[in-house]
Structures are given as structure tokens and as C-alpha cells.
Coordinates of C-alpha atoms in Angstrom, one line a residue:
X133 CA 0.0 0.0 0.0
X134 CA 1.1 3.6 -0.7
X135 CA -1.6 5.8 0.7
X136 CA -3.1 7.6 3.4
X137 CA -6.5 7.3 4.3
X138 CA -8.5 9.5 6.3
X139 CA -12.1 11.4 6.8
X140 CA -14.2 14.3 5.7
X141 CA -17.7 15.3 6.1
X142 CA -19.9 16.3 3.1
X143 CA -22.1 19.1 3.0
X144 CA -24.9 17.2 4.6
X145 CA -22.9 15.9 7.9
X146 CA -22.3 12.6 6.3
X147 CA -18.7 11.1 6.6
X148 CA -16.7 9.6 3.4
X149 CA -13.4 8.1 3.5
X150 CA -10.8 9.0 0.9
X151 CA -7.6 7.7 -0.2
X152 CA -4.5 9.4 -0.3
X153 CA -1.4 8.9 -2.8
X154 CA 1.7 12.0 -3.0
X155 CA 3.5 12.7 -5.7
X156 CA 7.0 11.6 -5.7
X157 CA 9.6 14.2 -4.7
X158 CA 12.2 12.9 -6.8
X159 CA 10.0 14.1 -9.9
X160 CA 8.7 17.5 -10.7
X161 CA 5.4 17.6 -9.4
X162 CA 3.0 17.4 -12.6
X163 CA -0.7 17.9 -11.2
X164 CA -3.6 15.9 -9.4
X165 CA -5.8 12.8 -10.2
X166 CA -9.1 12.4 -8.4
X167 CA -10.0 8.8 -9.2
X168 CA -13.5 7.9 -8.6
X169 CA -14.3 3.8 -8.2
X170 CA -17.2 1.8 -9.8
X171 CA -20.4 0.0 -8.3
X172 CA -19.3 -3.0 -5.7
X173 CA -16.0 -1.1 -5.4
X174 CA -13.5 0.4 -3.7
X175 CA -10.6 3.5 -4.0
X176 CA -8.2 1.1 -2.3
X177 CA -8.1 -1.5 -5.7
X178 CA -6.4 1.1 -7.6
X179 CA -3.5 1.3 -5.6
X180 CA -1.2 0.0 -8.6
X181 CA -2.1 2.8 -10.8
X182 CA -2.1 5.4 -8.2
X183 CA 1.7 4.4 -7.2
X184 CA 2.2 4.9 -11.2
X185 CA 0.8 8.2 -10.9
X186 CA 2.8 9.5 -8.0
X187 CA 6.3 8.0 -9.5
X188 CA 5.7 10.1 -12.3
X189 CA 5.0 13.0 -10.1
X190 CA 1.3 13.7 -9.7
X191 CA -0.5 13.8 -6.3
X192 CA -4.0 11.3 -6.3
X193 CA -6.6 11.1 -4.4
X194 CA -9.9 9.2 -3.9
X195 CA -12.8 8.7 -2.0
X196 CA -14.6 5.6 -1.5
X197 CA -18.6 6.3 -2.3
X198 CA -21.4 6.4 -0.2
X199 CA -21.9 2.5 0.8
X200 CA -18.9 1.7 -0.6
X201 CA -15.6 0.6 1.4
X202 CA -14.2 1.9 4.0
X203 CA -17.2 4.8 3.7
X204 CA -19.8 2.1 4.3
X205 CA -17.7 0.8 7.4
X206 CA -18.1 3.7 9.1
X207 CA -21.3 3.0 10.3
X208 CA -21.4 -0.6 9.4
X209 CA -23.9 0.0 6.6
X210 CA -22.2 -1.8 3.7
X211 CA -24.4 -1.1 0.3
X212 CA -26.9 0.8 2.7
X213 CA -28.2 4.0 1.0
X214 CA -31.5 5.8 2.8
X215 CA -31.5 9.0 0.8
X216 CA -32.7 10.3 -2.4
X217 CA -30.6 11.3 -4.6
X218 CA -27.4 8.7 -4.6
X219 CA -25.9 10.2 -7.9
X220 CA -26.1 13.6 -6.3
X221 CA -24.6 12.9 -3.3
X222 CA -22.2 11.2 -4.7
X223 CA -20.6 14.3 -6.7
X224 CA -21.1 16.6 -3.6
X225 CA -18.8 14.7 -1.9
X226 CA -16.5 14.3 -4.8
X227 CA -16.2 18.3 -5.1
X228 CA -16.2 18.1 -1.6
X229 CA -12.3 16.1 -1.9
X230 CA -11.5 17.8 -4.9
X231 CA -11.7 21.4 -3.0
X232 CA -9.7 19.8 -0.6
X233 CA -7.3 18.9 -3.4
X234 CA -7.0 22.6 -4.3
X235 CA -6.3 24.0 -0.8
X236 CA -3.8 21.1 -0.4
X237 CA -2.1 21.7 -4.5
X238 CA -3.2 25.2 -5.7
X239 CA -2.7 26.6 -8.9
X240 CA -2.3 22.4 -10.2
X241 CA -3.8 20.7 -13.0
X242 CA -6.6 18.9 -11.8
X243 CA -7.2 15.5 -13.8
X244 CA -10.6 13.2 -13.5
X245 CA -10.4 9.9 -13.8
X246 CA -13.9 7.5 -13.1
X247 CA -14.4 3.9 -14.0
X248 CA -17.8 2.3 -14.8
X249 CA -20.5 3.8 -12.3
X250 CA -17.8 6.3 -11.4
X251 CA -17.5 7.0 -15.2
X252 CA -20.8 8.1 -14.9
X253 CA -20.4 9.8 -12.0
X254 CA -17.6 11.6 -13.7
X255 CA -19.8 12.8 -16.5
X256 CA -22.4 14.4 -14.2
X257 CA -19.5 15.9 -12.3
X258 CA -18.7 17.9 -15.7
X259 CA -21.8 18.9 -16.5
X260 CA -21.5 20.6 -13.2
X261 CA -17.6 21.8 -12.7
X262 CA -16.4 21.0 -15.8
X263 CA -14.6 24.3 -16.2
X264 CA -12.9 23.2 -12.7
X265 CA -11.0 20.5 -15.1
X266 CA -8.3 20.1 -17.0
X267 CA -8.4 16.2 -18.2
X268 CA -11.1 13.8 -18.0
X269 CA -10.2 10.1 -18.5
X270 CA -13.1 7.5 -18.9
X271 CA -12.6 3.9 -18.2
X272 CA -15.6 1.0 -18.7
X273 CA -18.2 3.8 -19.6
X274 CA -21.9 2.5 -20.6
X275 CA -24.2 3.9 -23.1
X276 CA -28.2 3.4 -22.3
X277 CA -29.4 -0.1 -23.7
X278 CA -32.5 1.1 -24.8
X279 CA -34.9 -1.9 -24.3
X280 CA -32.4 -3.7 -22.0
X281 CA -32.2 -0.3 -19.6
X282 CA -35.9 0.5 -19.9
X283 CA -37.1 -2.5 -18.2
X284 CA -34.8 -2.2 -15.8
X285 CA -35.9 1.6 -14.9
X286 CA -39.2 0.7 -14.8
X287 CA -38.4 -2.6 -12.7
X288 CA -36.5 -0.6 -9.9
X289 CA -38.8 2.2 -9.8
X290 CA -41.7 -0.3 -9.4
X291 CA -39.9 -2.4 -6.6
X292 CA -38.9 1.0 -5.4
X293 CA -41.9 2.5 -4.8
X294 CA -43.1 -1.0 -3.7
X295 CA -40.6 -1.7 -1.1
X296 CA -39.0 1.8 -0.6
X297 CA -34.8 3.3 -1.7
X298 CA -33.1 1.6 1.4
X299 CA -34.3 -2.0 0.8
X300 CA -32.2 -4.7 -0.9
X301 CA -33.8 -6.8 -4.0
X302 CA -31.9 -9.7 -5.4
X303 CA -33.8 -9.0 -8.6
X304 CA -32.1 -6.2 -9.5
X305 CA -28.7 -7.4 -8.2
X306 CA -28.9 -10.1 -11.1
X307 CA -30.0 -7.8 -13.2
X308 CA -27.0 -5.7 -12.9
X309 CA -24.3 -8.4 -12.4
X310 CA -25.8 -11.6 -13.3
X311 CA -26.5 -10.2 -16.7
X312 CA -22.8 -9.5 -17.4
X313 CA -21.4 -13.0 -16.7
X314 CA -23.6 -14.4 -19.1
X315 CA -21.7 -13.4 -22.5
X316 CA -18.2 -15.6 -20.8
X317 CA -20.3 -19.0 -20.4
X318 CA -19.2 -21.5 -19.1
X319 CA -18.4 -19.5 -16.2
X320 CA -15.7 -20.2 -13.9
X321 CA -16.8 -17.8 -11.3
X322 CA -19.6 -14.9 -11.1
X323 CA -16.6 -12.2 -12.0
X324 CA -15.7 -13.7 -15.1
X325 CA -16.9 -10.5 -17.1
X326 CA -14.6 -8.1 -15.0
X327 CA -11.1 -9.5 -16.7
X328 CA -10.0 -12.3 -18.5
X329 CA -7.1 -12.6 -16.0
X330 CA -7.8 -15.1 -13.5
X331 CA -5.9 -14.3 -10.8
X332 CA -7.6 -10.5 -10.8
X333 CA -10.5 -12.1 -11.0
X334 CA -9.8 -14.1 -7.5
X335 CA -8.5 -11.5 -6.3
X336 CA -11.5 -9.2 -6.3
X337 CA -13.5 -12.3 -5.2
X338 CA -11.7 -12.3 -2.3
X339 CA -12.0 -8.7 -1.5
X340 CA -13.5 -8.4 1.9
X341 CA -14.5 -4.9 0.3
X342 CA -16.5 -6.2 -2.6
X343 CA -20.2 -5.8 -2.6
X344 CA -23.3 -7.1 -4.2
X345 CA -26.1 -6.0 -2.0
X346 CA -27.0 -2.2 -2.5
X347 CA -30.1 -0.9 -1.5
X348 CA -32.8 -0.6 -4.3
X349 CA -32.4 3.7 -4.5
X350 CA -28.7 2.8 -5.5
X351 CA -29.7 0.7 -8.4
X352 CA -32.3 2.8 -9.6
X353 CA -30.2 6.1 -9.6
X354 CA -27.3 4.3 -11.9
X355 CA -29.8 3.2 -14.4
X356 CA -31.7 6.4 -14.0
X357 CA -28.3 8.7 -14.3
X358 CA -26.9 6.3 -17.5
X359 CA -30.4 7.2 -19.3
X360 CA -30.2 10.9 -18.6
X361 CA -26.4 11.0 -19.0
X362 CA -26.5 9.6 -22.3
X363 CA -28.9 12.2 -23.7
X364 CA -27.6 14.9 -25.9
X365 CA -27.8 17.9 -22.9
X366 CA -25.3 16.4 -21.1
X367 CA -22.6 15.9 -23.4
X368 CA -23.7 19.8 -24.0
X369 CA -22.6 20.6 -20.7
X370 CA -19.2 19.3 -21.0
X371 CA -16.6 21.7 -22.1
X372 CA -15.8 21.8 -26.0
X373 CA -11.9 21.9 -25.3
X374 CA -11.5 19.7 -22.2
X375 CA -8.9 16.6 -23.4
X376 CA -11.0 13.7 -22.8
X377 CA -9.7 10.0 -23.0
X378 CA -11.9 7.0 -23.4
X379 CA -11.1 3.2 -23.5
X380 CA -12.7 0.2 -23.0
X381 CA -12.3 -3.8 -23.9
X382 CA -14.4 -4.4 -26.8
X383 CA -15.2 -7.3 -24.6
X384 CA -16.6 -5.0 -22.3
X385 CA -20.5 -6.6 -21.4
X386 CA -20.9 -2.9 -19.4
X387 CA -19.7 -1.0 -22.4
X388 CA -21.7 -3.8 -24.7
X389 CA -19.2 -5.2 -26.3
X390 CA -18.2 -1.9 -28.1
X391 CA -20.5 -0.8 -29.2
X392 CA -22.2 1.4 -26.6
X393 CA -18.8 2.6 -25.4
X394 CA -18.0 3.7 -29.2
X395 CA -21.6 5.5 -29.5
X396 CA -20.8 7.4 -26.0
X397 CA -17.6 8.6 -28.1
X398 CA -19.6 9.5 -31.3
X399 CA -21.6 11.5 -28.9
X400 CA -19.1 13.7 -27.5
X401 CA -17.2 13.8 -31.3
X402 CA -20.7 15.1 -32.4
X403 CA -20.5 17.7 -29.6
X404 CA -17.4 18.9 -31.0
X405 CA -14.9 18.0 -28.7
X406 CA -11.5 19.1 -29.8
X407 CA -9.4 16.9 -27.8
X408 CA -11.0 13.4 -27.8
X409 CA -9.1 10.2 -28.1
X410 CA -10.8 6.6 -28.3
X411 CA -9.1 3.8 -27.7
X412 CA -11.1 0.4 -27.3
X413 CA -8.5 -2.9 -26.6
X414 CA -9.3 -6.2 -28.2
X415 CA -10.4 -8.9 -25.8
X416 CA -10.3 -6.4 -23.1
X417 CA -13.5 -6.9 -21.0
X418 CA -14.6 -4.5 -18.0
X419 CA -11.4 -3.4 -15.8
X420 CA -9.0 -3.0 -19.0
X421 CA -6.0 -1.8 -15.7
X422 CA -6.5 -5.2 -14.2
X423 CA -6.5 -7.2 -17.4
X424 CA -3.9 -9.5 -19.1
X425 CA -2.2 -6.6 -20.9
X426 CA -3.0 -3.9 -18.1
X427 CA 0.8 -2.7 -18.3
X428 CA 0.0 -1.6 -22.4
X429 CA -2.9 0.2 -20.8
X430 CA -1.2 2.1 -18.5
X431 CA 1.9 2.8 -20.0
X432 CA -0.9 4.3 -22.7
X433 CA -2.8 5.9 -20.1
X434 CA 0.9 7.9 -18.8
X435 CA 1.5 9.0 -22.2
X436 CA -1.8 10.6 -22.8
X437 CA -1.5 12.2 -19.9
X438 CA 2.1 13.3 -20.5
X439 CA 1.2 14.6 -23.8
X440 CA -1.8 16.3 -22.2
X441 CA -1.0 18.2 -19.0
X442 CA 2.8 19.6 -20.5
X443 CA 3.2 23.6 -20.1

């Protein structure tokens, strides 16, 4: 391990964990990464590429989300959400860490990075601060599968509304992760469709961190953000010359094989981005920096970024 972790309080008096990672003094200091995690998650799995970060001198930080991690484990709620707007208060407190970032390294470049659900979160993030940023980098990003995403809305807002926001439903958690496993058949274990590496794979398994069991107003706010998110006003919110980097495995179920990830792209080329680059890896499926050829991918990633944030 390479960080520090330690606590802040969001706007509404609830407490979040985050992640620490300083740049290397032996380096010239280059700028900041905020990293934000994906559904089931935590900040502490992207250790490696943090320690990447700070050897080539940027400062990166993370917070775990709201019944995610160690944030869940302050109160012993893990995947436990009561209030109503998850999607929301998950970007307060990730402005709430990156002001913190700017007391702590002002007048820096400040650098996005989100993967899968915090993809997502990331693009809602610009929509709001997007002038704040200086590089956005999207990992395992989802389009909206129309008739795939509409049943799903209206499922969880039906068993919502049924059963109330803070209530589990293992429909919905096969719906979101039972789905995915299902193009890699035979399947070795439920995680297959994360990486074709096996040993990541047992890895996260073992994770004493990993969940499955949100509450239902978690599930229904990630369907109900990657609908709205994917509609043409939000990639009208994002700023026209922010560098933005995509990839994705174009075995990616999340990302549906492709094809969603490459019309996510076309979206934001059609906005009139003037800094977008696209890469999608073949055979990569859903965490392309824990997969077989994750040191390509971040050797990739470092050279984007070196090409990006130079004075």
C-alpha cells in the first residue's frame, strides 16, 4: 500500500473516506488525479495505478462512495443507501475532496479519472464543474441499452416504490451483475466478465471490500443517471476543449461489447470535442488496468497524460 487514508464530512454531515497517494519528490510535481471507483468497489483496488501516478509525479486522491468501502464501514452499513438522490450525493462529496485537493495543491492541474459507475459519475461531475477540469479520463463507460435499460428503470422504480430506496432486491442485483457474466459461459466464477485474467479475478473475489447488496435507491439512480447521462444535454454541458480520454475492452458486457462505449464517443465527437481520443483494446472486457495486458494500458494511459497536461 502507498496511501493515506482519512475522513471528511460532506455538506450534509455525512462522513466519506478517501484515499491518499503524493507525488514523488524525486520528480517534478506534474498535477492531481481524483480517481473515482465503480459499483461494488473500492478506492483502495487502484492502488497500482495510483503508485504509477505518483512515481511520475502527480498527487492522487480518492474517496470511496457512499456505501462503498471503508465509507460504508463507518457505520457498518455496507451497500446501505436511505437517501434520495445517490448520484447527487455522490458528486457533492467528490467536489467536496476535490476542494480539498486545491487547498492542499493550488494553482495544479486537476485531472478526472472515473471507471464504470464512477464514469458516470464523472460525466455528471462535468456537467456541473467542468470548467474546474483540465483532463477527464473515462474507463468501462456505458451507453443506455435502450430496451435492456428500460425495463430495468421501470423494474427498480416499481420495486422502489413497492418496497421503498433503502431496501435490498436480489432482482435487481442479477439484473446488474448476473446479466454480465452471461456473454463468458461457461463460467468459472460470477466475476468472469470483469477481466479475463484469472488471478484478478480471485482476487477481487476475495475482497472483503466487494459488494453485491446495494439498497434498491442505489440501483435505480445508476440506471436512471446512465439514461439521462447519455442524452444529448449532457454531453452539451461538457466543455468543448476539455482533453477527454476514453477506452474500453471491446469485450466489455458494461460497455456492450463496443458498441455502446464507441456510440458514448460518437456522442461527445458530435459535440465537438476538440481533444477526444478513443481507444477500445481487443479482448479487453470490463477493468482494461487489471487485465492481461494492463501494463499496455497504463503505459498508454501515462503518455496521454504526459502529452496532455505539459506547459
Amino acid at each position: 500500500m502507498h496511501y493515506k487514508t482519512d475522513i471528511l464530512k460532506s455538506i450534509d454531515g455525512e462522513s466519506f473516506c478517501y484515499y491518499k497517494w503524493i507525488a514523488s519528490p524525486e520528480v517534478p510535481f506534474k498535477g492531481v488525479v481524483q480517481i473515482a471507483h465503480g459499483l461494488g468497489e473500492h478506492a483502495g483496488r487502484y492502488d497500482d495505478i495510483a503508485h504509477r501516478l505518483q512515481l511520475e509525479g502527480y498527487s492522487v486522491y480518492a474517496n470511496d462512495h457512499r456505501a462503498h468501502g471503508k465509507t460504508a464501514e463507518l457505520k457498518r452499513l455496507f451497500g446501505y443507501y436511505n437517501g434520495e438522490e445517490y448520484f447527487e450525493d455522490c458528486v457533492s462529496d467528490m467536489h467536496m475532496l476535490s476542494e480539498l485537493m486545491r487547498s492542499e495543491h493550488p494553482q495544479s492541474k486537476f485531472i478526472l479519472f472515473g471507471h464504470s459507475m464512477g464514469s458516470l459519475l464523472s460525466r455528471k461531475y462535468v456537467t456541473k464543474h467542468g470548467a474546474e477540469l483540465d483532463a477527464l479520463i473515462l474507463s468501462g463507460t456505458a451507453s443506455f441499452i435502450r430496451g435492456l435499460g428500460n425495463i430495468g428503470l421501470v423494474t427498480a422504480t416499481a420495486v422502489t416504490t413497492f418496497r421503498g430506496r433503502a431496501r435490498s432486491n436480489d432482482l435487481l442485483k442479477s439484473f446488474f451483475f448476473g446479466e454480465f457474466n452471461k456473454k463468458f459461459k461457461p463460467n468459472r466464477t460470477t466475476l468472469d466478465w470483469i477481466s479475463s485474467d484469472e488471478k484478478q479475478v480471485d482476487l477481487f473475489a476475495e475482497d472483503p471490500y466487494r459488494i453485491e447488496d446495494f439498497s434498491l435507491g442505489v440501483f435505480l439512480d445508476v440506471i436512471k443517471n446512465s439514461k439521462k447521462l447519455n442524452k444529448p444535454e449532457a454531453f452539451n454541458a461538457t466543455p468543448k476543449d476539455l482533453p477527454v480520454l476514453i477506452f474500453s475492452g471491446d469485450k466489455d458486457p458494461v460497455g456492450e461489447m463496443g458498441k455502446g462505449v464507441t456510440r458514448v464517443a460518437k456522442q461527445y465527437e458530435r459535440h465537438g470535442m476538440t481533444d477526444l481520443t478513443f481507444k477500445l483494446y481487443e479482448g479487453g472486457r470490463h477493468e482494461m488496468l487489471n487485465e492481461t495486458n494492463a501494463e499496455e494500458v497504463k503505459q498508454e494511459l501515462l503518455g496521454w497524460l504526459k502529452s496532455r497536461m505539459q506547459d
